[in-house]
Amino acid sequence: MPVTGPLYLRLDRWPAVGVGLHLLSLTFAGTVARASLAGMTDDPTRAADAAPPTRELADIPAVEVITRAAVMLMSAAAEKIGLSAEDPDDSPYRDLDEARRLITALAGLVTASAEYLGPHAGPVRDGLKTLQLAFRESSAAPDDAGHGPGEKYTGPVW
C-alpha cells in the first residue's frame, strides 16, 4: 500500500539515542522489558487532547533508527531465549527457532551497519555476542562453531 504524506514516528516512549547507548548484560534474568508493538505506539491512558511528541521520520538520524531496530531485535531475541524468566528453561515465551531468526537478523543488521554506528557499534556487537552465546547454552544440541545464529555474518562466536 503506498504511503502518502509525511511519516511520523512516536517517540514519547523512547529516550533520545545519540547521547550514549547503555545495554545491560542480557544474561541476567529480568533485564528484558516486556512490550508489544501496540504498547509502544498506543497508550490508551493518555488523554486524547494531550498529543504525544512526534517527529518526522525524515528528521531522525540513521544511527538512531538502526540502533533502535537493533535494541528491538535484541530484546525480542532475549525474550525468545527465555532470559527474562528466572529459569529460562521454564519461560512461557521460550522459542529457540524464533530466537535464531531474530539473532540472525540482528547479526545482518549489525554487520551491515557497523561503520555507521560509531561509538554504539561496540555495545551493540557485545549484545549480539551475548545473545549468540546464550542461544548456544540454551540449545539441547548446540550448533557447531560458525553455524550458530548469525555466525555466517559475524564468524564463529566463543
PDB file of C-alpha atoms in Angstrom:
ATOM      1  CA  MET A   1       0.000   0.000   0.000  1.00  0.00           C
ATOM      2  CA  PRO A   2       1.570   3.338  -0.994  1.00  0.00           C
ATOM      3  CA  VAL A   3       2.074   5.889   1.748  1.00  0.00           C
ATOM      4  CA  THR A   4       1.191   9.495   1.054  1.00  0.00           C
ATOM      5  CA  GLY A   5       2.052  12.475   3.179  1.00  0.00           C
ATOM      6  CA  PRO A   6       4.743  12.729   5.851  1.00  0.00           C
ATOM      7  CA  LEU A   7       5.543   9.709   8.018  1.00  0.00           C
ATOM      8  CA  TYR A   8       5.588  10.200  11.756  1.00  0.00           C
ATOM      9  CA  LEU A   9       7.188   8.078  14.447  1.00  0.00           C
ATOM     10  CA  ARG A  10       6.001   8.489  18.001  1.00  0.00           C
ATOM     11  CA  LEU A  11       8.968   8.755  20.287  1.00  0.00           C
ATOM     12  CA  ASP A  12       7.248   9.511  23.568  1.00  0.00           C
ATOM     13  CA  ARG A  13       8.293   6.084  24.909  1.00  0.00           C
ATOM     14  CA  TRP A  14      11.932   6.132  23.758  1.00  0.00           C
ATOM     15  CA  PRO A  15      14.695   8.319  25.148  1.00  0.00           C
ATOM     16  CA  ALA A  16      16.838  10.071  22.607  1.00  0.00           C
ATOM     17  CA  VAL A  17      19.679   7.971  21.278  1.00  0.00           C
ATOM     18  CA  GLY A  18      22.950   9.639  20.487  1.00  0.00           C
ATOM     19  CA  VAL A  19      23.960  10.709  23.967  1.00  0.00           C
ATOM     20  CA  GLY A  20      25.044   7.148  24.690  1.00  0.00           C
ATOM     21  CA  LEU A  21      23.724   3.648  24.372  1.00  0.00           C
ATOM     22  CA  HIS A  22      23.724   1.623  27.513  1.00  0.00           C
ATOM     23  CA  LEU A  23      22.999  -2.069  27.101  1.00  0.00           C
ATOM     24  CA  LEU A  24      22.735  -4.194  30.179  1.00  0.00           C
ATOM     25  CA  SER A  25      24.013  -7.712  30.016  1.00  0.00           C
ATOM     26  CA  LEU A  26      21.227  -9.870  28.692  1.00  0.00           C
ATOM     27  CA  THR A  27      22.434 -12.896  30.601  1.00  0.00           C
ATOM     28  CA  PHE A  28      20.731 -11.799  33.819  1.00  0.00           C
ATOM     29  CA  ALA A  29      17.101 -12.724  34.335  1.00  0.00           C
ATOM     30  CA  GLY A  30      14.749  -9.802  34.387  1.00  0.00           C
ATOM     31  CA  THR A  31      16.742  -7.490  32.122  1.00  0.00           C
ATOM     32  CA  VAL A  32      14.369  -7.809  29.196  1.00  0.00           C
ATOM     33  CA  ALA A  33      11.447  -5.430  29.212  1.00  0.00           C
ATOM     34  CA  ARG A  34       8.215  -6.945  28.004  1.00  0.00           C
ATOM     35  CA  ALA A  35       6.411  -4.799  25.494  1.00  0.00           C
ATOM     36  CA  SER A  36       4.303  -5.118  22.434  1.00  0.00           C
ATOM     37  CA  LEU A  37       4.438  -3.021  19.311  1.00  0.00           C
ATOM     38  CA  ALA A  38       0.976  -1.713  20.125  1.00  0.00           C
ATOM     39  CA  GLY A  39       2.158  -0.903  23.636  1.00  0.00           C
ATOM     40  CA  MET A  40       4.998   1.163  22.242  1.00  0.00           C
ATOM     41  CA  THR A  41       2.830   3.186  19.889  1.00  0.00           C
ATOM     42  CA  ASP A  42      -0.563   3.444  21.585  1.00  0.00           C
ATOM     43  CA  ASP A  43      -1.223   4.492  25.155  1.00  0.00           C
ATOM     44  CA  PRO A  44      -4.923   4.277  25.954  1.00  0.00           C
ATOM     45  CA  THR A  45      -4.404   6.043  29.293  1.00  0.00           C
ATOM     46  CA  ARG A  46      -3.283   9.271  27.617  1.00  0.00           C
ATOM     47  CA  ALA A  47      -5.853  11.989  27.270  1.00  0.00           C
ATOM     48  CA  ALA A  48      -6.962  12.488  23.687  1.00  0.00           C
ATOM     49  CA  ASP A  49      -6.163  16.200  23.807  1.00  0.00           C
ATOM     50  CA  ALA A  50      -2.612  15.683  25.159  1.00  0.00           C
ATOM     51  CA  ALA A  51      -0.880  14.736  21.926  1.00  0.00           C
ATOM     52  CA  PRO A  52       2.422  12.924  22.443  1.00  0.00           C
ATOM     53  CA  PRO A  53       5.507  14.443  20.880  1.00  0.00           C
ATOM     54  CA  THR A  54       6.061  13.293  17.321  1.00  0.00           C
ATOM     55  CA  ARG A  55       8.987  13.590  14.977  1.00  0.00           C
ATOM     56  CA  GLU A  56       9.035  13.265  11.260  1.00  0.00           C
ATOM     57  CA  LEU A  57      10.760  10.075  10.255  1.00  0.00           C
ATOM     58  CA  ALA A  58      12.902  12.083   7.841  1.00  0.00           C
ATOM     59  CA  ASP A  59      14.295  14.094  10.795  1.00  0.00           C
ATOM     60  CA  ILE A  60      15.536  11.072  12.749  1.00  0.00           C
ATOM     61  CA  PRO A  61      19.246  10.330  12.194  1.00  0.00           C
ATOM     62  CA  ALA A  62      20.021   6.966  10.593  1.00  0.00           C
ATOM     63  CA  VAL A  63      22.163   5.887  13.550  1.00  0.00           C
ATOM     64  CA  GLU A  64      19.150   6.320  15.839  1.00  0.00           C
ATOM     65  CA  VAL A  65      16.853   4.275  13.602  1.00  0.00           C
ATOM     66  CA  ILE A  66      19.456   1.498  13.221  1.00  0.00           C
ATOM     67  CA  THR A  67      20.239   1.430  16.944  1.00  0.00           C
ATOM     68  CA  ARG A  68      16.575   1.276  17.902  1.00  0.00           C
ATOM     69  CA  ALA A  69      15.997  -1.560  15.453  1.00  0.00           C
ATOM     70  CA  ALA A  70      18.974  -3.411  16.948  1.00  0.00           C
ATOM     71  CA  VAL A  71      17.709  -2.933  20.501  1.00  0.00           C
ATOM     72  CA  MET A  72      14.243  -4.174  19.476  1.00  0.00           C
ATOM     73  CA  LEU A  73      15.782  -7.297  17.888  1.00  0.00           C
ATOM     74  CA  MET A  74      17.971  -7.879  20.956  1.00  0.00           C
ATOM     75  CA  SER A  75      15.060  -7.598  23.351  1.00  0.00           C
ATOM     76  CA  ALA A  76      12.862  -9.894  21.290  1.00  0.00           C
ATOM     77  CA  ALA A  77      15.643 -12.489  20.910  1.00  0.00           C
ATOM     78  CA  ALA A  78      16.420 -12.412  24.643  1.00  0.00           C
ATOM     79  CA  GLU A  79      12.739 -12.948  25.398  1.00  0.00           C
ATOM     80  CA  LYS A  80      12.579 -15.898  22.969  1.00  0.00           C
ATOM     81  CA  ILE A  81      15.674 -17.455  24.571  1.00  0.00           C
ATOM     82  CA  GLY A  82      13.941 -17.114  27.929  1.00  0.00           C
ATOM     83  CA  LEU A  83      16.375 -14.682  29.523  1.00  0.00           C
ATOM     84  CA  SER A  84      13.629 -12.625  31.141  1.00  0.00           C
ATOM     85  CA  ALA A  85      12.499 -15.577  33.253  1.00  0.00           C
ATOM     86  CA  GLU A  86      14.087 -16.686  36.482  1.00  0.00           C
ATOM     87  CA  ASP A  87      14.557 -20.115  34.872  1.00  0.00           C
ATOM     88  CA  PRO A  88      14.956 -19.731  31.083  1.00  0.00           C
ATOM     89  CA  ASP A  89      14.011 -23.376  30.503  1.00  0.00           C
ATOM     90  CA  ASP A  90      10.580 -22.725  32.036  1.00  0.00           C
ATOM     91  CA  SER A  91       9.870 -19.431  30.274  1.00  0.00           C
ATOM     92  CA  PRO A  92       6.452 -19.406  28.593  1.00  0.00           C
ATOM     93  CA  TYR A  93       7.970 -17.235  25.852  1.00  0.00           C
ATOM     94  CA  ARG A  94      10.882 -19.541  25.042  1.00  0.00           C
ATOM     95  CA  ASP A  95      11.104 -20.370  21.336  1.00  0.00           C
ATOM     96  CA  LEU A  96      14.624 -21.074  20.098  1.00  0.00           C
ATOM     97  CA  ASP A  97      13.579 -21.281  16.455  1.00  0.00           C
ATOM     98  CA  GLU A  98      12.222 -17.735  16.662  1.00  0.00           C
ATOM     99  CA  ALA A  99      15.294 -16.629  18.632  1.00  0.00           C
ATOM    100  CA  ARG A 100      17.556 -17.986  15.879  1.00  0.00           C
ATOM    101  CA  ARG A 101      15.742 -15.863  13.289  1.00  0.00           C
ATOM    102  CA  LEU A 102      15.925 -12.731  15.399  1.00  0.00           C
ATOM    103  CA  ILE A 103      19.626 -13.192  16.196  1.00  0.00           C
ATOM    104  CA  THR A 104      20.443 -13.807  12.541  1.00  0.00           C
ATOM    105  CA  ALA A 105      18.540 -10.658  11.539  1.00  0.00           C
ATOM    106  CA  LEU A 106      20.378  -8.705  14.241  1.00  0.00           C
ATOM    107  CA  ALA A 107      23.749 -10.041  13.066  1.00  0.00           C
ATOM    108  CA  GLY A 108      22.991  -8.981   9.495  1.00  0.00           C
ATOM    109  CA  LEU A 109      21.944  -5.511  10.635  1.00  0.00           C
ATOM    110  CA  VAL A 110      24.956  -5.059  12.902  1.00  0.00           C
ATOM    111  CA  THR A 111      27.423  -6.325  10.303  1.00  0.00           C
ATOM    112  CA  ALA A 112      25.973  -4.189   7.524  1.00  0.00           C
ATOM    113  CA  SER A 113      25.751  -1.020   9.611  1.00  0.00           C
ATOM    114  CA  ALA A 114      28.777  -1.244  11.943  1.00  0.00           C
ATOM    115  CA  GLU A 115      30.659   1.516  10.147  1.00  0.00           C
ATOM    116  CA  TYR A 116      27.750   3.934  10.699  1.00  0.00           C
ATOM    117  CA  LEU A 117      27.145   3.194  14.367  1.00  0.00           C
ATOM    118  CA  GLY A 118      30.240   4.976  15.643  1.00  0.00           C
ATOM    119  CA  PRO A 119      30.544   4.602  19.435  1.00  0.00           C
ATOM    120  CA  HIS A 120      27.369   2.489  19.514  1.00  0.00           C
ATOM    121  CA  ALA A 121      28.925  -0.313  17.431  1.00  0.00           C
ATOM    122  CA  GLY A 122      30.838  -1.875  20.340  1.00  0.00           C
ATOM    123  CA  PRO A 123      27.909  -2.203  22.768  1.00  0.00           C
ATOM    124  CA  VAL A 124      25.607  -3.463  20.011  1.00  0.00           C
ATOM    125  CA  ARG A 125      28.186  -6.082  18.946  1.00  0.00           C
ATOM    126  CA  ASP A 126      28.645  -7.112  22.586  1.00  0.00           C
ATOM    127  CA  GLY A 127      24.893  -7.538  22.974  1.00  0.00           C
ATOM    128  CA  LEU A 128      24.788  -9.649  19.816  1.00  0.00           C
ATOM    129  CA  LYS A 129      27.633 -11.858  21.023  1.00  0.00           C
ATOM    130  CA  THR A 130      25.951 -12.283  24.408  1.00  0.00           C
ATOM    131  CA  LEU A 131      22.764 -13.432  22.672  1.00  0.00           C
ATOM    132  CA  GLN A 132      24.678 -15.831  20.437  1.00  0.00           C
ATOM    133  CA  LEU A 133      26.398 -17.391  23.446  1.00  0.00           C
ATOM    134  CA  ALA A 134      23.153 -17.548  25.430  1.00  0.00           C
ATOM    135  CA  PHE A 135      21.497 -19.273  22.489  1.00  0.00           C
ATOM    136  CA  ARG A 136      24.284 -21.854  22.348  1.00  0.00           C
ATOM    137  CA  GLU A 137      23.995 -22.507  26.094  1.00  0.00           C
ATOM    138  CA  SER A 138      20.209 -22.857  25.820  1.00  0.00           C
ATOM    139  CA  SER A 139      20.270 -25.320  22.946  1.00  0.00           C
ATOM    140  CA  ALA A 140      19.851 -29.011  23.679  1.00  0.00           C
ATOM    141  CA  ALA A 141      22.117 -29.765  20.695  1.00  0.00           C
ATOM    142  CA  PRO A 142      24.363 -26.698  20.222  1.00  0.00           C
ATOM    143  CA  ASP A 143      25.382 -25.786  16.675  1.00  0.00           C
ATOM    144  CA  ASP A 144      28.963 -26.308  15.574  1.00  0.00           C
ATOM    145  CA  ALA A 145      31.152 -23.214  15.807  1.00  0.00           C
ATOM    146  CA  GLY A 146      30.438 -20.965  12.845  1.00  0.00           C
ATOM    147  CA  HIS A 147      26.956 -22.430  12.284  1.00  0.00           C
ATOM    148  CA  GLY A 148      25.043 -20.784  15.120  1.00  0.00           C
ATOM    149  CA  PRO A 149      22.543 -17.979  14.627  1.00  0.00           C
ATOM    150  CA  GLY A 150      24.102 -15.051  12.813  1.00  0.00           C
ATOM    151  CA  GLU A 151      27.548 -16.609  12.685  1.00  0.00           C
ATOM    152  CA  LYS A 152      27.574 -16.554   8.898  1.00  0.00           C
ATOM    153  CA  TYR A 153      27.756 -12.757   9.331  1.00  0.00           C
ATOM    154  CA  THR A 154      29.884 -12.483  12.470  1.00  0.00           C
ATOM    155  CA  GLY A 155      32.098 -15.520  12.227  1.00  0.00           C
ATOM    156  CA  PRO A 156      32.365 -18.132  14.984  1.00  0.00           C
ATOM    157  CA  VAL A 157      31.485 -16.934  18.469  1.00  0.00           C
ATOM    158  CA  TRP A 158      33.221 -18.441  21.512  1.00  0.00           C
TER     159      TRP A 158
END
